[in-house]
XYZ file of C-alpha atoms in Angstrom:
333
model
C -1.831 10.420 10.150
C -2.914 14.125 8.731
C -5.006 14.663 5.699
C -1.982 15.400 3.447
C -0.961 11.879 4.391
C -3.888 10.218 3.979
C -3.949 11.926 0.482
C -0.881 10.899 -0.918
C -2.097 7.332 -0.377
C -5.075 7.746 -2.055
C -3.608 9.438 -4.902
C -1.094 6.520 -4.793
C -3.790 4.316 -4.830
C -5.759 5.804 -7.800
C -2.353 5.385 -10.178
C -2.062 1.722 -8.873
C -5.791 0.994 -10.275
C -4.904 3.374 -13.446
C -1.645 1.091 -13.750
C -3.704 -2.580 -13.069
C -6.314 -1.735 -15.663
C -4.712 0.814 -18.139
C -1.801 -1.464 -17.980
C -3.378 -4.527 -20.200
C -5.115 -2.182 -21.794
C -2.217 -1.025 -23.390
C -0.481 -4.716 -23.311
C -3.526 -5.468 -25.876
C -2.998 -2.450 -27.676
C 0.672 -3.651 -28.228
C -0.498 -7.081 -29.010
C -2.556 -6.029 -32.201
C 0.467 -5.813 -33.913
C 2.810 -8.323 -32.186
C 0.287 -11.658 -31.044
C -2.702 -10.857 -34.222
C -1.689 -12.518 -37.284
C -4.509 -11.567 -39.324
C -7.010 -8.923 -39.089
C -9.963 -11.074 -37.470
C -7.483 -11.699 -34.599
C -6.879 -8.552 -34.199
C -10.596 -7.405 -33.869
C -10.843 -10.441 -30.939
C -8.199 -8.613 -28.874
C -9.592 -5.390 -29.420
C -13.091 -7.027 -28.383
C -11.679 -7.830 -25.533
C -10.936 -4.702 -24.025
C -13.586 -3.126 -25.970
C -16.339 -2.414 -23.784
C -13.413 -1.174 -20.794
C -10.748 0.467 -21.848
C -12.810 3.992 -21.900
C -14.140 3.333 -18.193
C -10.107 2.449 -17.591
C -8.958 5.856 -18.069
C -11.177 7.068 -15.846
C -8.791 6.261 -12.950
C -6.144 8.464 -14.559
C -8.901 11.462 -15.000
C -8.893 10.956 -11.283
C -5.286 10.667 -10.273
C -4.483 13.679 -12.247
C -8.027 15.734 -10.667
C -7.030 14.625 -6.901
C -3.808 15.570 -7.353
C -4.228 19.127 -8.874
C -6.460 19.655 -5.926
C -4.299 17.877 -3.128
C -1.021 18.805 -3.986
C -1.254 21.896 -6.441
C 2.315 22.735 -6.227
C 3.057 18.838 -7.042
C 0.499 19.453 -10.005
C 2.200 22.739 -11.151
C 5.969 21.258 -10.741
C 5.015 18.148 -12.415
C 3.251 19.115 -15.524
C 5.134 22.303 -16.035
C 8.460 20.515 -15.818
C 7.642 17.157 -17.812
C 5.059 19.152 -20.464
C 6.163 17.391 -23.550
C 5.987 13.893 -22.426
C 3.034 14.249 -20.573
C 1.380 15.861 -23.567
C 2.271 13.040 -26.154
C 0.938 11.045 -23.894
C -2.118 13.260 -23.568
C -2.021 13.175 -27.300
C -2.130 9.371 -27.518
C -4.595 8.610 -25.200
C -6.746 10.952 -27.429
C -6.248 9.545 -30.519
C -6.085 5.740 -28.867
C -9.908 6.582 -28.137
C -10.598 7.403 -31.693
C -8.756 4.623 -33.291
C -10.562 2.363 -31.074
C -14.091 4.405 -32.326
C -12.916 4.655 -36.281
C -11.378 1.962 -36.942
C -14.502 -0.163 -37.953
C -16.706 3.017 -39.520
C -15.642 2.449 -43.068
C -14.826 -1.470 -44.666
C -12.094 0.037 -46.735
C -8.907 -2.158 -45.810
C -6.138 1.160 -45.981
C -8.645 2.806 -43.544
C -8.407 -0.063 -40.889
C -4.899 -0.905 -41.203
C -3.767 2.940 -40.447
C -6.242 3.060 -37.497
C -4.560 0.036 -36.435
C -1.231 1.275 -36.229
C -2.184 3.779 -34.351
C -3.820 2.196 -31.703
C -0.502 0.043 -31.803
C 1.847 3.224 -30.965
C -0.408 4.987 -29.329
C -0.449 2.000 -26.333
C 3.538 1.638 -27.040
C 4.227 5.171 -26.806
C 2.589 5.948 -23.087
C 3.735 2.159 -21.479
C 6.956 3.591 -22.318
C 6.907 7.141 -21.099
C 4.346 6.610 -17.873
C 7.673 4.685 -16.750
C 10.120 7.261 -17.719
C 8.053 9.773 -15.898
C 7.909 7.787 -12.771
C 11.489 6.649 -12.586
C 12.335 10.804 -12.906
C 9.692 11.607 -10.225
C 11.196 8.842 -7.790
C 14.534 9.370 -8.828
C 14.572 13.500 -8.168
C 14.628 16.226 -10.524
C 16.621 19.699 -11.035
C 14.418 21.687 -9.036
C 15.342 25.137 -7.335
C 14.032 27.032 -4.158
C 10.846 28.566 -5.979
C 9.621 24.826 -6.396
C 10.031 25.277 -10.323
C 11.550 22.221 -12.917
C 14.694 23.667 -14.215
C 16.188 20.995 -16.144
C 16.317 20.135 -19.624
C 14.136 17.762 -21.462
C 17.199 15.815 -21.984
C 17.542 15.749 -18.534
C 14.673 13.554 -18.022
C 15.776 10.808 -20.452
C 18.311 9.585 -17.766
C 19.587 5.415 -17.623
C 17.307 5.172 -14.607
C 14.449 6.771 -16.022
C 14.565 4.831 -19.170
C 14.917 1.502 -17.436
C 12.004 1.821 -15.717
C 10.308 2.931 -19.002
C 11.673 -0.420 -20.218
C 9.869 -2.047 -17.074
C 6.610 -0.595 -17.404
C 6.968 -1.077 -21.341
C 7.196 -5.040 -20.783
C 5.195 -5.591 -17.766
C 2.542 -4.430 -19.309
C 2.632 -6.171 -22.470
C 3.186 -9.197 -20.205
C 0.158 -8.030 -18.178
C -1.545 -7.545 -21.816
C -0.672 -11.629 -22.755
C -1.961 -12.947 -19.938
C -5.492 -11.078 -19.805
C -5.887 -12.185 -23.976
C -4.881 -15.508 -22.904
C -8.194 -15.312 -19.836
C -10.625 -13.924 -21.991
C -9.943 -15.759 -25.705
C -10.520 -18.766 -27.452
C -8.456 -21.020 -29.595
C -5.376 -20.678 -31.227
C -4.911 -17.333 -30.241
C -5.594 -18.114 -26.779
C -2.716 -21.072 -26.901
C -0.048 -18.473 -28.286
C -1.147 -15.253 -26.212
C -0.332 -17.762 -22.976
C 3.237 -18.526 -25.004
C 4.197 -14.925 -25.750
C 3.501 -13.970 -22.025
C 5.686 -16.374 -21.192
C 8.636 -15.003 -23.115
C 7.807 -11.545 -22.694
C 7.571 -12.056 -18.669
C 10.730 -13.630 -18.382
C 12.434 -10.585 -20.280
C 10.263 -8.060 -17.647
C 11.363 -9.616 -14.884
C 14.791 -9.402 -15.226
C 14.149 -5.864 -16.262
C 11.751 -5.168 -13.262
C 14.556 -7.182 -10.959
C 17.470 -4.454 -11.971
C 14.906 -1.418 -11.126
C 13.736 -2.266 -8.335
C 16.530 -3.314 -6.921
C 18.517 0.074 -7.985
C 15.042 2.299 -6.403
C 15.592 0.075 -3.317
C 19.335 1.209 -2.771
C 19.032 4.661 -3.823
C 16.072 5.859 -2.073
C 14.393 2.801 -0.475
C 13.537 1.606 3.483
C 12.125 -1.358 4.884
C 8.637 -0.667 3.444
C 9.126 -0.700 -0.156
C 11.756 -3.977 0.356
C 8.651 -5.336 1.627
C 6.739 -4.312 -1.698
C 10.008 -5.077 -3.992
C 9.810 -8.817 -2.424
C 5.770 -9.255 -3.184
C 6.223 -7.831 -6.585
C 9.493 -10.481 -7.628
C 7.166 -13.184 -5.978
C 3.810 -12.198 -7.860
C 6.076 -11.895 -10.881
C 7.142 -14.979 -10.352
C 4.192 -16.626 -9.986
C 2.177 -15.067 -12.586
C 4.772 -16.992 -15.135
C 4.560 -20.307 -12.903
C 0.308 -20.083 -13.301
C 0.871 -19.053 -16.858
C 2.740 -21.927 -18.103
C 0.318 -24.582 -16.149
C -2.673 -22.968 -17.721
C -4.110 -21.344 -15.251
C -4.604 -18.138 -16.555
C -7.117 -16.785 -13.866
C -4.038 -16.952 -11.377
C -1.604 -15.731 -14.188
C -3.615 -12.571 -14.444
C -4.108 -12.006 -10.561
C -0.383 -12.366 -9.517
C 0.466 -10.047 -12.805
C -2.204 -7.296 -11.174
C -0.185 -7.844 -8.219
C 2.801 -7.187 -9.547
C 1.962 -3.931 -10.880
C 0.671 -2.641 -7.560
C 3.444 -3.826 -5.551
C 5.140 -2.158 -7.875
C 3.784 1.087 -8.219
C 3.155 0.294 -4.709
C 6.835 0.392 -3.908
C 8.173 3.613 -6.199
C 5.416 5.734 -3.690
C 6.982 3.985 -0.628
C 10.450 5.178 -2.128
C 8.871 8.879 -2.333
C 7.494 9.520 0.742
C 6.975 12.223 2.560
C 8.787 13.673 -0.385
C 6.133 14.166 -3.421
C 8.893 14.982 -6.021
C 12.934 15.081 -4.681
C 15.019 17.951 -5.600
C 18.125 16.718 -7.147
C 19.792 19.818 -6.646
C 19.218 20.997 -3.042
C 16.949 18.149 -0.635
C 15.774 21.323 1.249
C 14.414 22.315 -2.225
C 12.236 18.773 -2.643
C 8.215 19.075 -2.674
C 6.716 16.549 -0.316
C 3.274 15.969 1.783
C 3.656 19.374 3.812
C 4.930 22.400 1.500
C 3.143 21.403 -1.703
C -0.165 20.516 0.281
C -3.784 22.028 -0.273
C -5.535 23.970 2.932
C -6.838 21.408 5.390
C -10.142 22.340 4.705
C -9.589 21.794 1.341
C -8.795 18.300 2.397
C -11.220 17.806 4.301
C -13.783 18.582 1.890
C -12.006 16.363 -0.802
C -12.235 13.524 1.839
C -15.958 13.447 2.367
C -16.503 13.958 -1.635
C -14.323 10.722 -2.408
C -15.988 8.689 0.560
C -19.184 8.995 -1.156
C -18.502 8.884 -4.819
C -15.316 6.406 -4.490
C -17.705 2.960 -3.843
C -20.095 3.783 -6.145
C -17.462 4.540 -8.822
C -15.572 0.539 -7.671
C -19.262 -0.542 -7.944
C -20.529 0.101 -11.292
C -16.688 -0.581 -12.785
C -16.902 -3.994 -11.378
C -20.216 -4.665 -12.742
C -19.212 -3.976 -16.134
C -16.480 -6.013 -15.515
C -18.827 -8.674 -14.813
C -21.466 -8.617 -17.546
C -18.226 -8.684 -19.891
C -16.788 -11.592 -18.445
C -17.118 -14.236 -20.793
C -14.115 -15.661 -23.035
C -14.467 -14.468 -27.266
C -12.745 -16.440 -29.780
C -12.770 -15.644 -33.861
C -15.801 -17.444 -34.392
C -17.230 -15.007 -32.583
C -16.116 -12.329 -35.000
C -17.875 -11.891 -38.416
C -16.391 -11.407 -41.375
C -15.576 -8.625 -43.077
C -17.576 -7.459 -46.084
């Protein structure tokens, strides 16, 4: 296996952590306005991903950094060619972060409420279009023999790519249900582990249709392997759920989004993003690859900071571990 190789699992790796954690993140995010019937319940969910979500993003800082520097001509294609989606949800994320920040700096009720509807959409809004993005990337493009996006932004807002929009839209918030069901108290607890049900059931008859349509457009015995793991985790996440055990729920849902994810990069290789115009015309490992020395140099640089990085993450993980209910909340003046 060459370096480029080696890269395009690791940058395949980094978006399956960015999807695992950034993925309930934005499930709870959806929540607030959908599982939260008052605002006290709404300040346990956000509690729970409080002290997190920041150190959460940090995976897709490092997708995005690894793959400007691994695959520049990937990098260029890819943000050149999907700007506008990628910047709204450049745009979100941003002002997800301040809602999250603002939202409890003044007591005036209009102040909260609007800071609260935006961290609603602005956690809707990217689940949606991190899955549109993907499907087009996996699904090929309209680019030409200078490795430039020549397509419309229409073009991007195909059936394929807007089912799997759908997918990561509901998986998700599905993902989202069962982590407020492990780490809440209470009522809320009871119906967060309800709503996943229902909301799982509906993603994984969505998730079924796309994976199964990736696997006979582009797949090979690989990502059937990772389709079959994801239907079973799937599957199993909503079997734990409904007997209680939300520890397993939560696992098999993480599981499901990797296999996922997991699956779409399986699809893609060695291509990096398919040419739906020309296949000679298609960016993969080789023609939109750094130097090998730049490689190289990449490689020792995420050897060393990559465990210290999983290290401290999971420590905050753990010193945040315990459940919150609304009795831990205090009211409001």
């Amino acid at each position: 296996m060459q370096l480029h190789d080696v890269w395009f699992v690791l940058i395949a790796v980094l978006w399956i952590g960015y999807f695992f954690l950034e993925g309930f993140d934005f499930g709870i995010g959806v929540l607030t306005k959908v599982l939260a019937r008052d605002r006290k319940e709404r300040r346990v969910l956000i509690n729970t991903i409080g002290p997190v979500w920041d150190g959460n993003e940090v995976w897709l800082l490092s997708a995005g950094g690894a793959t400007f520097a691994a695959f520049p001509e990937w990098y260029a294609t890819l943000f050149s060619g999907f700007y506008l989606p990628l910047l709204i949800i450049l745009l979100c994320l941003i002002v997800r972060g301040v809602a999250f920040e603002y939202r409890a700096k003044r007591p005036e009720e209009r102040w909260q409420t609007n800071w609260e509807h935006a961290i609603f959409w602005t956690s809707l809004i990217p689940a949606l279009l991190w899955g549109v993005a993907f499907g087009n990337i996996v699904r090929g493009v309209k680019i030409d023999a200078d490795m430039e996006y020549v397509g419309t932004l229409g073009d991007l807002f195909n059936p394929y790519a807007l089912l799997g929009g759908l997918v990561t839209l509901t998986l998700f918030t599905f993902h989202g249900a069962v982590f407020a069901a492990l780490k809440t108290v209470g009522d809320i607890r009871v119906r967060a582990r309800a709503l996943a049900s229902k909301v799982g059931l509906l993603a994984a008859v969505l998730a079924l249709g796309f994976l199964i349509w990736t696997q006979v457009d582009t797949g090979d015995g690989w990502s059937l392997l990772a389709m079959v793991v994801a239907v079973t985790a799937l599957v199993g996440a909503l079997v734990a759920n409904a007997a209680g055990r939300e520890g397993w729920s939560f696992a098999l849902s993480g599981v499901t989004v990797a296999a996922a994810v997991a699956m779409l990069f399986l699809a893609l290789f060695p291509n990096v993003m398919p040419s739906s115009l020309n296949e000679a015309w298609s960016l993969n490992v080789t023609n939109a690859s750094s130097t090998p020395y730049t490689l190289k140099i990449m490689t020792w640089c995420a050897g060393i900071a990559t465990p210290i990085v999983l290290l401290y993450q999971g420590w905050t993980y753990w010193v945040f571990r315990k459940r919150i209910g609304t009795q831990h909340i205090a009211d409001a003046h």
